[in-house]
XYZ file of N, CA and C in Angstrom:
213
model
N 9.707 10.272 16.120
C 9.114 10.130 14.795
C 7.710 10.734 14.815
N 7.336 11.403 13.779
C 6.039 12.074 13.755
C 4.927 11.125 13.327
N 3.724 11.493 13.714
C 2.547 10.696 13.341
C 2.418 10.627 11.818
N 2.612 11.767 11.126
C 2.498 11.786 9.663
C 3.482 10.812 9.031
N 4.699 10.812 9.515
C 5.724 9.901 8.998
C 5.351 8.446 9.275
N 4.864 8.182 10.478
C 4.468 6.813 10.832
C 3.317 6.326 9.963
N 2.321 7.197 9.738
C 1.178 6.822 8.908
C 1.629 6.549 7.480
N 2.529 7.363 6.958
C 3.035 7.181 5.598
C 3.766 5.842 5.464
N 4.583 5.515 6.459
C 5.302 4.231 6.447
C 4.322 3.059 6.520
N 3.302 3.200 7.362
C 2.303 2.136 7.495
C 1.520 1.969 6.194
N 1.170 3.092 5.547
C 0.470 3.014 4.259
C 1.326 2.288 3.228
N 2.625 2.557 3.227
C 3.537 1.912 2.272
C 3.599 0.403 2.524
N 3.736 0.020 3.783
C 3.800 -1.411 4.110
C 2.496 -2.127 3.772
N 1.365 -1.471 4.038
C 0.082 -2.088 3.712
C -0.090 -2.202 2.202
N 0.368 -1.201 1.460
C 0.310 -1.266 -0.006
C 1.081 -2.483 -0.507
N 2.239 -2.743 0.088
C 3.034 -3.914 -0.303
C 2.277 -5.203 0.013
N 1.608 -5.248 1.164
C 0.863 -6.453 1.557
C -0.355 -6.677 0.676
N -1.031 -5.604 0.292
C -2.243 -5.718 -0.519
C -1.956 -5.957 -1.989
N -0.757 -5.640 -2.437
C -0.443 -5.753 -3.868
C -0.457 -7.204 -4.326
N -0.952 -7.389 -5.538
C -0.988 -8.694 -6.190
C -0.433 -8.503 -7.597
N -0.189 -9.582 -8.323
C 0.264 -9.411 -9.711
C -0.729 -8.601 -10.555
N -2.008 -8.687 -10.218
C -3.033 -7.971 -10.984
C -3.166 -6.511 -10.577
N -2.862 -6.200 -9.330
C -3.053 -4.839 -8.815
C -1.908 -4.467 -7.892
N -1.164 -3.454 -8.274
C -0.082 -2.938 -7.443
C -0.582 -1.699 -6.702
N -0.728 -1.800 -5.402
C -1.178 -0.681 -4.586
C -0.022 0.277 -4.322
N -0.336 1.556 -4.186
C 0.636 2.564 -3.758
C 0.226 3.059 -2.375
N 1.166 3.696 -1.672
C 0.801 4.217 -0.353
C -0.260 5.303 -0.471
N -0.252 6.064 -1.562
C -1.281 7.093 -1.771
C -2.660 6.456 -1.925
N -2.726 5.345 -2.640
C -4.010 4.649 -2.809
C -4.517 4.092 -1.480
N -3.608 3.608 -0.654
C -4.008 3.115 0.668
C -4.551 4.273 1.502
N -3.887 5.417 1.468
C -4.347 6.588 2.222
C -5.740 7.018 1.753
N -5.963 6.997 0.450
C -7.282 7.332 -0.099
C -8.310 6.304 0.359
N -7.945 5.017 0.306
C -8.845 3.954 0.753
C -9.222 4.162 2.223
N -8.222 4.479 3.054
C -8.494 4.696 4.481
C -9.510 5.818 4.676
N -9.320 6.920 3.963
C -10.229 8.062 4.089
C -11.635 7.697 3.632
N -11.733 7.091 2.452
C -13.048 6.719 1.900
C -13.788 5.732 2.797
N -13.046 4.815 3.389
C -13.648 3.758 4.198
C -13.629 4.054 5.697
N -13.174 5.252 6.032
C -13.179 5.742 7.414
C -12.364 4.865 8.363
N -11.121 4.639 7.962
C -10.164 3.933 8.808
C -8.996 4.851 9.114
N -8.348 4.592 10.239
C -7.159 5.345 10.609
C -6.151 4.399 11.241
N -4.932 4.879 11.357
C -3.898 4.110 12.036
C -3.935 4.436 13.521
N -3.774 3.425 14.338
C -3.690 3.588 15.792
C -2.324 3.088 16.232
N -1.579 3.966 16.887
C -0.238 3.616 17.360
C -0.325 3.077 18.780
N 0.252 1.918 18.986
C 0.238 1.325 20.317
C 1.326 1.941 21.183
N 1.185 1.756 22.481
C 2.102 2.354 23.442
C 3.508 1.781 23.388
N 3.699 0.664 22.697
C 5.040 0.077 22.641
C 5.977 0.864 21.727
N 5.433 1.846 20.989
C 6.260 2.669 20.112
C 6.693 1.972 18.842
N 6.183 0.762 18.605
C 6.578 -0.015 17.429
C 5.388 -0.468 16.597
N 4.275 -0.736 17.257
C 3.132 -1.363 16.600
C 2.100 -0.325 16.186
N 1.558 -0.513 14.985
C 0.502 0.353 14.478
C -0.575 -0.549 13.888
N -1.843 -0.207 14.159
C -2.963 -1.040 13.715
C -3.946 -0.196 12.916
N -4.543 -0.793 11.907
C -5.585 -0.149 11.125
C -6.921 -0.389 11.826
N -7.587 0.687 12.222
C -8.845 0.569 12.962
C -9.882 1.535 12.393
N -11.168 1.249 12.600
C -12.198 2.198 12.172
C -12.010 3.540 12.894
N -12.101 4.626 12.153
C -11.932 5.958 12.743
C -12.948 6.214 13.845
N -14.167 5.704 13.671
C -15.212 5.921 14.678
C -14.833 5.291 16.013
N -14.181 4.160 15.977
C -13.739 3.495 17.203
C -12.582 4.274 17.814
N -11.617 4.644 16.992
C -10.431 5.346 17.469
C -10.799 6.680 18.126
N -11.764 7.391 17.559
C -12.112 8.718 18.073
C -12.950 8.674 19.350
N -13.573 7.549 19.636
C -14.444 7.441 20.812
C -13.681 7.184 22.107
N -12.457 6.738 21.988
C -11.699 6.377 23.174
C -10.533 7.324 23.371
N -10.466 7.912 24.561
C -9.297 8.706 24.907
C -8.131 7.758 25.107
N -7.042 8.050 24.459
C -5.884 7.177 24.586
C -4.627 7.974 24.331
N -3.548 7.460 24.808
C -2.280 8.136 24.602
C -1.666 7.750 23.272
N -1.535 6.479 23.009
C -0.883 6.057 21.775
C 0.602 6.349 21.813
N 1.317 5.829 20.841
C 2.769 5.923 20.811
C 3.313 7.330 20.723
N 2.891 8.108 19.729
C 3.429 9.450 19.523
C 3.033 10.368 20.675
N 1.815 10.247 21.173
C 1.357 11.100 22.272
C 2.195 10.905 23.527
N 2.644 9.692 23.762
C 3.452 9.428 24.950
C 4.837 10.035 24.840
N 5.356 10.122 23.627
C 6.700 10.656 23.420
C 6.716 12.166 23.617
N 5.600 12.822 23.273
C 5.535 14.299 23.342
C 5.575 14.829 24.744
């Protein structure tokens, strides 16, 4: 599975979690929020788990992550 596909799926799931009767989030809105607020998805080595983390933290640490290990 590609990183782009994984990020899109994670954005969709987070949109569902953030949605309320007053505000229905879309995956596109979550992606925009991530960019504006400088967050990114981090894939864990288990190949299943993905976490929302500050981009500054993610970029400072060399790591393999899920997709990198598969390649």
